[in-house]
mmCIF file of C-alpha atoms in Angstrom:
data_model
loop_
_atom_site.group_PDB
_atom_site.id
_atom_site.type_symbol
_atom_site.label_atom_id
_atom_site.label_comp_id
_atom_site.label_asym_id
_atom_site.label_seq_id
_atom_site.Cartn_x
_atom_site.Cartn_y
_atom_site.Cartn_z
ATOM 1 C CA MET A 1 0.000 0.000 0.000
ATOM 2 C CA GLU A 2 2.887 2.347 0.720
ATOM 3 C CA SER A 3 4.228 2.094 -2.855
ATOM 4 C CA VAL A 4 0.850 3.201 -4.229
ATOM 5 C CA VAL A 5 0.949 6.296 -2.034
ATOM 6 C CA LYS A 6 4.497 7.093 -3.187
ATOM 7 C CA ASP A 7 3.410 6.791 -6.833
ATOM 8 C CA ILE A 8 0.480 9.133 -6.273
ATOM 9 C CA ASN A 9 2.638 11.693 -4.434
ATOM 10 C CA PRO A 10 6.129 11.368 -5.928
ATOM 11 C CA THR A 11 8.918 13.380 -4.382
ATOM 12 C CA PHE A 12 10.710 16.170 -6.182
ATOM 13 C CA LYS A 13 13.819 13.992 -6.336
ATOM 14 C CA LYS A 14 11.953 11.181 -8.164
ATOM 15 C CA ILE A 15 10.346 13.623 -10.574
ATOM 16 C CA PHE A 16 13.699 15.263 -11.280
ATOM 17 C CA ILE A 17 15.452 11.921 -11.844
ATOM 18 C CA ASN A 18 12.620 10.808 -14.140
ATOM 19 C CA ALA A 19 12.898 14.052 -16.137
ATOM 20 C CA ILE A 20 16.672 13.646 -16.483
ATOM 21 C CA LEU A 21 16.274 10.045 -17.661
ATOM 22 C CA ASN A 22 13.661 11.112 -20.216
ATOM 23 C CA PHE A 23 15.914 13.888 -21.477
ATOM 24 C CA VAL A 24 18.904 11.554 -21.756
ATOM 25 C CA SER A 25 16.840 8.988 -23.671
ATOM 26 C CA LEU A 26 15.586 11.674 -26.093
ATOM 27 C CA SER A 27 18.909 13.492 -26.525
ATOM 28 C CA PRO A 28 20.079 11.482 -29.588
ATOM 29 C CA MET A 29 16.815 12.355 -31.342
ATOM 30 C CA ILE A 30 17.156 16.016 -30.339
ATOM 31 C CA VAL A 31 20.702 16.157 -31.736
ATOM 32 C CA ALA A 32 19.522 14.547 -34.992
ATOM 33 C CA VAL A 33 16.673 17.057 -35.360
ATOM 34 C CA ILE A 34 19.019 19.991 -34.727
ATOM 35 C CA GLY A 35 21.380 18.580 -37.345
ATOM 36 C CA LEU A 36 18.642 18.244 -39.969
ATOM 37 C CA VAL A 37 17.407 21.782 -39.343
ATOM 38 C CA ALA A 38 20.978 23.085 -39.645
ATOM 39 C CA ILE A 39 21.454 21.262 -42.950
ATOM 40 C CA PHE A 40 18.263 22.775 -44.388
ATOM 41 C CA GLN A 41 19.179 26.261 -43.196
ATOM 42 C CA THR A 42 22.687 25.950 -44.627
ATOM 43 C CA TYR A 43 21.833 24.667 -48.087
ATOM 44 C CA VAL A 44 18.552 26.471 -48.779
ATOM 45 C CA SER A 45 19.091 30.208 -49.360
ATOM 46 C CA ALA A 46 16.515 32.987 -49.594
ATOM 47 C CA GLU A 47 17.249 33.397 -53.330
ATOM 48 C CA MET A 48 16.542 29.711 -53.948
ATOM 49 C CA LEU A 49 13.274 29.961 -52.057
ATOM 50 C CA SER A 50 12.157 33.135 -53.835
ATOM 51 C CA LYS A 51 12.297 31.349 -57.220
ATOM 52 C CA LEU A 52 9.609 28.952 -56.025
ATOM 53 C CA PHE A 53 7.058 31.698 -55.452
ATOM 54 C CA GLY A 54 5.069 34.057 -57.697
ATOM 55 C CA HIS A 55 2.767 31.564 -59.417
ATOM 56 C CA GLY A 56 -0.581 32.747 -58.011
ATOM 57 C CA VAL A 57 -2.173 32.997 -54.584
ATOM 58 C CA ILE A 58 -3.065 29.333 -54.083
ATOM 59 C CA LEU A 59 0.308 28.005 -55.253
ATOM 60 C CA ASP A 60 2.128 30.618 -53.183
ATOM 61 C CA ILE A 61 0.251 29.494 -50.073
ATOM 62 C CA PHE A 62 1.044 25.830 -50.752
ATOM 63 C CA ASP A 63 4.679 26.651 -51.558
ATOM 64 C CA GLY A 64 5.035 28.824 -48.453
ATOM 65 C CA THR A 65 3.531 26.108 -46.279
ATOM 66 C CA PHE A 66 5.722 23.373 -47.730
ATOM 67 C CA ILE A 67 8.950 25.403 -47.629
ATOM 68 C CA GLY A 68 8.227 26.567 -44.073
ATOM 69 C CA ALA A 69 7.556 23.007 -42.949
ATOM 70 C CA ILE A 70 10.833 21.635 -44.309
ATOM 71 C CA SER A 71 12.846 24.667 -43.164
ATOM 72 C CA SER A 72 11.532 24.773 -39.627
ATOM 73 C CA GLY A 73 13.436 26.408 -36.843
ATOM 74 C CA ASN A 74 13.258 29.072 -34.186
ATOM 75 C CA GLY A 75 10.221 31.327 -34.545
ATOM 76 C CA ALA A 76 12.265 34.528 -34.329
ATOM 77 C CA ILE A 77 14.410 33.404 -37.260
ATOM 78 C CA ALA A 78 11.281 32.866 -39.386
ATOM 79 C CA TYR A 79 10.633 36.613 -39.403
ATOM 80 C CA VAL A 80 14.183 37.365 -40.537
ATOM 81 C CA VAL A 81 13.961 34.788 -43.335
ATOM 82 C CA ALA A 82 10.497 36.076 -44.315
ATOM 83 C CA ASP A 83 11.879 39.617 -44.490
ATOM 84 C CA GLY A 84 14.576 38.391 -46.856
ATOM 85 C CA LEU A 85 11.950 36.653 -48.985
ATOM 86 C CA LYS A 86 9.834 39.821 -48.993
ATOM 87 C CA HIS A 87 12.788 41.775 -50.413
ATOM 88 C CA HIS A 88 12.969 39.171 -53.207
ATOM 89 C CA GLY A 89 9.339 39.861 -54.146
ATOM 90 C CA VAL A 90 7.560 36.955 -52.446
ATOM 91 C CA SER A 91 3.830 37.597 -51.903
ATOM 92 C CA ILE A 92 2.280 38.240 -48.500
ATOM 93 C CA TYR A 93 0.238 35.030 -48.902
ATOM 94 C CA ALA A 94 3.405 32.945 -49.171
ATOM 95 C CA LEU A 95 5.118 34.831 -46.355
ATOM 96 C CA ILE A 96 2.292 34.263 -43.894
ATOM 97 C CA ALA A 97 2.048 30.584 -44.854
ATOM 98 C CA PHE A 98 5.827 30.294 -44.541
ATOM 99 C CA ILE A 99 5.933 31.804 -41.040
ATOM 100 C CA LEU A 100 2.985 29.715 -39.838
ATOM 101 C CA ALA A 101 4.447 26.481 -41.202
ATOM 102 C CA TRP A 102 7.946 27.323 -39.957
ATOM 103 C CA THR A 103 6.678 27.642 -36.385
ATOM 104 C CA THR A 104 3.934 24.981 -36.288
ATOM 105 C CA LEU A 105 4.843 22.287 -38.829
ATOM 106 C CA SER A 106 8.126 20.480 -39.097
ATOM 107 C CA PHE A 107 8.849 17.573 -41.358
ATOM 108 C CA THR A 108 12.299 17.268 -39.791
ATOM 109 C CA HIS A 109 10.771 16.773 -36.341
ATOM 110 C CA LEU A 110 8.324 14.057 -37.427
ATOM 111 C CA PRO A 111 10.417 11.064 -36.295
ATOM 112 C CA ALA A 112 11.035 12.574 -32.855
ATOM 113 C CA GLU A 113 7.418 13.644 -32.459
ATOM 114 C CA ALA A 114 6.134 10.220 -33.526
ATOM 115 C CA SER A 115 8.425 8.423 -31.091
ATOM 116 C CA VAL A 116 7.254 10.594 -28.187
ATOM 117 C CA PHE A 117 3.551 11.094 -28.978
ATOM 118 C CA GLY A 118 2.798 8.197 -31.308
ATOM 119 C CA ILE A 119 2.240 8.005 -35.044
ATOM 120 C CA LYS A 120 -1.526 8.496 -34.911
ATOM 121 C CA PHE A 121 -1.365 11.682 -32.821
ATOM 122 C CA THR A 122 1.514 13.036 -34.923
ATOM 123 C CA ALA A 123 -0.380 12.382 -38.152
ATOM 124 C CA TYR A 124 -3.577 14.033 -36.898
ATOM 125 C CA ARG A 125 -1.713 17.036 -35.494
ATOM 126 C CA ASN A 126 0.276 17.612 -38.663
ATOM 127 C CA ILE A 127 -2.683 17.176 -41.019
ATOM 128 C CA LEU A 128 -4.837 19.564 -38.978
ATOM 129 C CA THR A 129 -1.975 22.030 -38.666
ATOM 130 C CA PHE A 130 -1.324 21.877 -42.408
ATOM 131 C CA LEU A 131 -4.978 22.583 -43.228
ATOM 132 C CA SER A 132 -5.156 25.324 -40.600
ATOM 133 C CA THR A 133 -2.014 26.927 -41.987
ATOM 134 C CA LEU A 134 -3.510 27.067 -45.475
ATOM 135 C CA LEU A 135 -6.751 28.608 -44.230
ATOM 136 C CA ILE A 136 -5.187 31.074 -41.803
ATOM 137 C CA ALA A 137 -2.589 32.206 -44.357
ATOM 138 C CA TYR A 138 -5.265 32.915 -46.936
ATOM 139 C CA LEU A 139 -7.608 34.694 -44.532
ATOM 140 C CA SER A 140 -4.811 36.738 -42.922
ATOM 141 C CA ALA A 141 -3.350 37.895 -46.220
ATOM 142 C CA ALA A 142 -6.795 38.643 -47.668
ATOM 143 C CA THR A 143 -7.611 40.703 -44.577
ATOM 144 C CA LEU A 144 -4.348 42.642 -44.905
ATOM 145 C CA GLU A 145 -5.105 43.393 -48.553
ATOM 146 C CA VAL A 146 -8.549 44.722 -47.624
ATOM 147 C CA LEU A 147 -7.201 46.863 -44.794
ATOM 148 C CA PHE A 148 -4.174 48.239 -46.606
#
């Protein structure tokens, strides 16, 4: 009976040790994800990305979403990259989709996310996020065009 009580009210020490063990077990996956993101950021320049855009609103939204999802990284960096794309003539539709996908979708994180949360949850989350990104990018950019 005592072990049940300890499991219900774990001590800080047990929680801390459990957190450290979880972090250590996930650290190889974290290093791999950081490496993949670094590779994408190194080999995909703003000029390369800007050539993919400019083919209409719908294609720009899809392109922005896809490019943002494979180039994921820190949210603050997304704004810097989007500013560079803007100076290369990329549409506001693509920029909004790019920033949304950069911060919410990540194809490079899929293996780590699936191993932690499960394949089913990861698939649902990414499909819903992808669809939401498309809709929000369109509505946000359309609203900006009406206002400005």
